[in-house]
Short mmCIF file of C-alpha atoms in Angstrom, two decimals:
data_model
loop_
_atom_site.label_atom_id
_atom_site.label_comp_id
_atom_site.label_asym_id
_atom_site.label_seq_id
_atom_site.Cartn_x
_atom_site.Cartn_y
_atom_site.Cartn_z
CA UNK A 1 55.41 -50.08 96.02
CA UNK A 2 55.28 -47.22 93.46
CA UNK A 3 57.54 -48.14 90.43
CA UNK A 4 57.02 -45.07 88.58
CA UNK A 5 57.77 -42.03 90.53
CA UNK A 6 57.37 -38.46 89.94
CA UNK A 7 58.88 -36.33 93.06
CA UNK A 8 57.47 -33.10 92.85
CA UNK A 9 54.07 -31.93 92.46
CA UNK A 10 53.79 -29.07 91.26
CA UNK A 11 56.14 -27.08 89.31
CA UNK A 12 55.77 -23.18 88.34
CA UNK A 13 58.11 -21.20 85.59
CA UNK A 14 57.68 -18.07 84.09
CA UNK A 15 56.88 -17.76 80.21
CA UNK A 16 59.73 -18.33 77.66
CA UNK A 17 62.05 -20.18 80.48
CA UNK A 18 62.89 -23.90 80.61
CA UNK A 19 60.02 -26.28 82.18
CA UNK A 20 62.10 -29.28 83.70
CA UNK A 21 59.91 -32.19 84.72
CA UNK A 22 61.04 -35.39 86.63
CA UNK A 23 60.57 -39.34 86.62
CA UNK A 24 62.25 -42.02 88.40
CA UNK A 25 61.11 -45.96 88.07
CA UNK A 26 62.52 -48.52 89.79
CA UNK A 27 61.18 -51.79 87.53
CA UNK A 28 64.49 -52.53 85.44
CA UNK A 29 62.14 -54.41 83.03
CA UNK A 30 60.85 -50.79 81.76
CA UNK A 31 61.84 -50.11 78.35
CA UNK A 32 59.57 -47.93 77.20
CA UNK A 33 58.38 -44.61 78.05
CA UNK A 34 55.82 -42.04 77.60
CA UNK A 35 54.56 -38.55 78.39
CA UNK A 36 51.24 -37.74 78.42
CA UNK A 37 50.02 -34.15 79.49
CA UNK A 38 46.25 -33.72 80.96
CA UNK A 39 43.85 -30.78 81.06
CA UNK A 40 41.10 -30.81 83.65
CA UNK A 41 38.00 -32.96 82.99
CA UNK A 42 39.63 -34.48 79.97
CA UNK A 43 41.89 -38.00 79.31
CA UNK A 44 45.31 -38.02 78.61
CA UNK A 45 46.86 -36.69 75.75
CA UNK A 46 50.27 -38.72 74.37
CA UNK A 47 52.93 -35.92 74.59
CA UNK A 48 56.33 -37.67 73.56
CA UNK A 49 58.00 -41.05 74.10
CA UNK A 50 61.28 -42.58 73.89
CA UNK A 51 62.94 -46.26 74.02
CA UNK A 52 65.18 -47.78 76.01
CA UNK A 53 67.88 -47.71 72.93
CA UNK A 54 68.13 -44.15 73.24
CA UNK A 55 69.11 -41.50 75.79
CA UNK A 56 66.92 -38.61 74.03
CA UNK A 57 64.21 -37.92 71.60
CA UNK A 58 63.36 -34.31 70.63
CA UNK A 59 60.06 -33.02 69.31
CA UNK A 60 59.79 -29.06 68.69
CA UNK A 61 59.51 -27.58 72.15
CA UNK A 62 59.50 -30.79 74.11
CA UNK A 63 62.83 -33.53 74.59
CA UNK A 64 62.88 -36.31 77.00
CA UNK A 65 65.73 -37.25 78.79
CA UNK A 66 67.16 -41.11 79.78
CA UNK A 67 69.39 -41.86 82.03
CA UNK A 68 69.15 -45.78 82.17
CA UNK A 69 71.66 -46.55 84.88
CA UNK A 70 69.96 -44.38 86.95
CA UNK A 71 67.12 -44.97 86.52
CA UNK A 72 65.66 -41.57 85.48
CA UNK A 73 63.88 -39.58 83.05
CA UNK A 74 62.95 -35.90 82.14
CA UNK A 75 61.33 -34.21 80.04
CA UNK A 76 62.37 -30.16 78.88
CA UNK A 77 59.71 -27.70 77.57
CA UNK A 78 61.66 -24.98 75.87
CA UNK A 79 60.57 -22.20 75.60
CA UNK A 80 57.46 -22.19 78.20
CA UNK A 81 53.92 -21.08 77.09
CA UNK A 82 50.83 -20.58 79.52
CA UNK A 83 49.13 -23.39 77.44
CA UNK A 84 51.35 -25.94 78.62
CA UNK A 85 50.13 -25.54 81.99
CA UNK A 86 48.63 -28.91 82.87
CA UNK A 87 49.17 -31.84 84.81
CA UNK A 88 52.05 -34.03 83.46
CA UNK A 89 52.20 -37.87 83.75
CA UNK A 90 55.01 -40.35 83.37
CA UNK A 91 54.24 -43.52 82.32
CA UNK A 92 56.56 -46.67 81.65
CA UNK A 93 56.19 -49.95 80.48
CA UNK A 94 57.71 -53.20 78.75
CA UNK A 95 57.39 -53.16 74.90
CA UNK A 96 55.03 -56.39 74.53
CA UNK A 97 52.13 -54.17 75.70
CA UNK A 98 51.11 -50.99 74.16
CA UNK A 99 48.65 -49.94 77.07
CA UNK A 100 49.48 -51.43 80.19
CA UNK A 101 51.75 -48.58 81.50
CA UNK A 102 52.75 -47.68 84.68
CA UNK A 103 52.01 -44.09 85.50
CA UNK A 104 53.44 -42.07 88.24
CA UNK A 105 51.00 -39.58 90.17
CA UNK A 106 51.87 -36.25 87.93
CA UNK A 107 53.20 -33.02 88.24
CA UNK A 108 50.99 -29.89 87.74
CA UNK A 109 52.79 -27.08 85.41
CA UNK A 110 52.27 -23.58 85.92
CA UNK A 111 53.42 -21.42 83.53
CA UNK A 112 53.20 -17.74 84.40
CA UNK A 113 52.87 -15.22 81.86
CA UNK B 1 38.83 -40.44 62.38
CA UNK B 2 36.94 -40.44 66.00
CA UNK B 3 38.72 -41.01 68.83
CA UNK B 4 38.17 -43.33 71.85
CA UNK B 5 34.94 -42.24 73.08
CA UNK B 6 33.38 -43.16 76.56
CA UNK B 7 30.28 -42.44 77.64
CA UNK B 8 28.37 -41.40 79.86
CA UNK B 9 31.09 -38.36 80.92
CA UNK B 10 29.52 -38.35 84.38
CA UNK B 11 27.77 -41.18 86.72
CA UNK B 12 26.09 -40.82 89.55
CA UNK B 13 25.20 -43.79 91.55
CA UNK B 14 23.72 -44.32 94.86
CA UNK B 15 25.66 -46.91 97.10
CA UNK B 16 24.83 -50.48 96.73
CA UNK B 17 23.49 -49.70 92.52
CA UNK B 18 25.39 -51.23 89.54
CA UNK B 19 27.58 -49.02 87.21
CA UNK B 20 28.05 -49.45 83.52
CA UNK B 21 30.82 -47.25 81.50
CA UNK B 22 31.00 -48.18 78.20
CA UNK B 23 34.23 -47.51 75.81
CA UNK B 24 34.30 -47.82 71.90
CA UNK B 25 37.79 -47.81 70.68
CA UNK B 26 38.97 -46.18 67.78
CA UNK B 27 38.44 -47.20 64.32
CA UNK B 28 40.85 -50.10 63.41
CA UNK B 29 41.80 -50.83 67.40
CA UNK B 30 41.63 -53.97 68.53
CA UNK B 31 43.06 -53.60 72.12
CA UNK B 32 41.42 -51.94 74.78
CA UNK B 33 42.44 -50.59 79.22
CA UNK B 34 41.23 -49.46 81.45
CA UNK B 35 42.54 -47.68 83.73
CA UNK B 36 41.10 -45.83 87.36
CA UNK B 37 42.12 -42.13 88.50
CA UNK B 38 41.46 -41.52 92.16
CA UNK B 39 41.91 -38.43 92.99
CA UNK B 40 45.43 -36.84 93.27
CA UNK B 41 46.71 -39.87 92.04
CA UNK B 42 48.05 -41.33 88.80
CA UNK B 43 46.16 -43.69 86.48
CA UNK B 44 46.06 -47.11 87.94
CA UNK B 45 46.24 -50.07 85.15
CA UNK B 46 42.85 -52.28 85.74
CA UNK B 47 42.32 -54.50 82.77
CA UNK B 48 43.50 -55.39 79.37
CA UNK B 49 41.18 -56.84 76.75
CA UNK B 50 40.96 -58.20 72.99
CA UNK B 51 37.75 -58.74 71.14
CA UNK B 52 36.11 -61.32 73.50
CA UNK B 53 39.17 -62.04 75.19
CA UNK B 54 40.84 -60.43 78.63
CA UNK B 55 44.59 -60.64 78.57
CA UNK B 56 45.52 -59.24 81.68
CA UNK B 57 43.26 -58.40 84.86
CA UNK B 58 45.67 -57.93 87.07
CA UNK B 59 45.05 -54.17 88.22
CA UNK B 60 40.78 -55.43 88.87
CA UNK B 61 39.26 -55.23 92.29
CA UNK B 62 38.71 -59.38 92.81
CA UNK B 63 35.03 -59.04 93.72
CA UNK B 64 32.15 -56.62 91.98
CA UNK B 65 34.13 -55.31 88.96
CA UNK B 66 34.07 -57.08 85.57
CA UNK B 67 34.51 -56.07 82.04
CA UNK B 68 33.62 -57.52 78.41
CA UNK B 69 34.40 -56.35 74.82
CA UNK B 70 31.94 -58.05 72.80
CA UNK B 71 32.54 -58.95 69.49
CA UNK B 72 30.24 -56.57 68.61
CA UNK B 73 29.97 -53.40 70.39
CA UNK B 74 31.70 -51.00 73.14
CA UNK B 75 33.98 -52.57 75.90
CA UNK B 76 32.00 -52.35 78.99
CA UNK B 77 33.39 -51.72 82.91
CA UNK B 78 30.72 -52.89 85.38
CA UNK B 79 31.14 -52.49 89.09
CA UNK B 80 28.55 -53.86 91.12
CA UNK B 81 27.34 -52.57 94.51
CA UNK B 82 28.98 -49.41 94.20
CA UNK B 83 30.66 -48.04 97.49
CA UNK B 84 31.90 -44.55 97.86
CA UNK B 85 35.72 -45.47 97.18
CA UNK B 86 34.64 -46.50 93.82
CA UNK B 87 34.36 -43.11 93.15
CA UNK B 88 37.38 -41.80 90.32
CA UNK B 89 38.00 -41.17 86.97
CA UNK B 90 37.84 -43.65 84.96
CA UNK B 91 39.57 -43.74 81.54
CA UNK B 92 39.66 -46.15 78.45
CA UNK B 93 42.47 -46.12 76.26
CA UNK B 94 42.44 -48.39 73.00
CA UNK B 95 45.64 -49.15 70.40
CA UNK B 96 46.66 -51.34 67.60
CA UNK B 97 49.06 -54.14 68.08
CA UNK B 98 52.66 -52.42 68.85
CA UNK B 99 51.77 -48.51 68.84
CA UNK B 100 51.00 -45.82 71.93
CA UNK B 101 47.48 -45.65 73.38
CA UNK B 102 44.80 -43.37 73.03
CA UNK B 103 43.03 -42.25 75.45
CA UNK B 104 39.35 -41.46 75.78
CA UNK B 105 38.08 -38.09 77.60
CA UNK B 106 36.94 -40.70 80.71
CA UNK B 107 33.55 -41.22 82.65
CA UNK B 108 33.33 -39.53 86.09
CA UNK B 109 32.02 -42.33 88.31
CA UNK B 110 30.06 -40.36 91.67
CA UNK B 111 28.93 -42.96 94.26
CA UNK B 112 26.40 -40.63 97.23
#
């Protein structure tokens, strides 16, 4: 039973257009979430986060996206650049833990230039 | 300020040997996971620990894995009798009390 789930992929957009990346859990007992974004042969890199409290948190080119009734997150790459082509994990967990998250099997970006 | 650094990066191990990956947390970290990547999969949660303590286990294999974070020294991951679907990524990640992870580049565990 997969709680953290992440749909597609693989995802490819062109340089300067929107990257839109999915996440759906089912654990209601989630209340935290994370981003992390990983290059080949190398560990995961903490992209963005946000709480349970809040339906979006915005850093430069990257915001993430809650939708608590529903049970789904995003996260929006604005504009696009060919380094942000990676794989792209989403990761959830209950705030009395700081590293036992829940990570969903990634979505590879491709961003053509 | 070094990061989480695990060593060796890759591991080669002939079926039925022992494995050792070690993990030294950053500076100041207390808490330490680990956490498996098969391949085309998502990290998998395996074990939580505290200087000399393990808080949570419940993502280990029940027989031939173990780990330890001495009071002194790296957190070690030891699988015993290595079979072939042992094989992954595996990746330590250390924090403070309430803050996000880090984690470490990961050892590349080979069983042939």
């Amino acid at each position: 039973d997969q709680q953290v789930k992440q749909n597609s992929p693989s995802l490819s957009v062109q340089e300067g257009r929107i990257s839109i990346l999915n996440c759906d859990y089912t654990n209601s007992m989630f209340d935290y979430f994370l981003w992390y974004k990983k290059y080949p042969a190398e560990g995961p890199t903490f992209l963005i986060s946000i709480s349970s409290i809040k339906d979006k948190n915005e850093d430069g080119r990257f915001t993430v996206f809650l939708n608590k009734s529903a049970k789904h997150l995003s996260l929006h790459i604005v504009p696009s650049q060919p380094g942000d082509s990676a794989v792209y994990f989403c990761a959830a967990r209950d705030n009395t833990n700081a590293g036992k998250s829940t990570f969903g099997d990634g979505t590879t970006l491709t961003v053509k230039p | 300020n070094a990061g989480v650094m695990q060593n060796p990066r890759h591991l080669v191990r002939r079926r039925g040997q022992e494995a050792r990956l070690r993990c030294s947390p950053m500076k100041g970290h207390s808490h330490v996971y680990w956490y498996r990547q098969l391949p085309e999969e998502g990290l998998k949660f395996m074990v939580y620990l505290q200087k000399e303590n393990i808080i949570d286990e419940s993502g280990m294999p029940k027989e031939r894995f173990s780990a330890e974070f001495p009071k002194e020294g790296p957190s070690i991951l030891r699988i015993q009798q290595v079979v072939r679907g042992d094989s992954a990524a595996y990746f330590c990640a250390s924090s403070e009390t309430a803050t996000e992870a880090f984690f470490g580049q990961g050892t590349r565990l080979t069983v042939v």
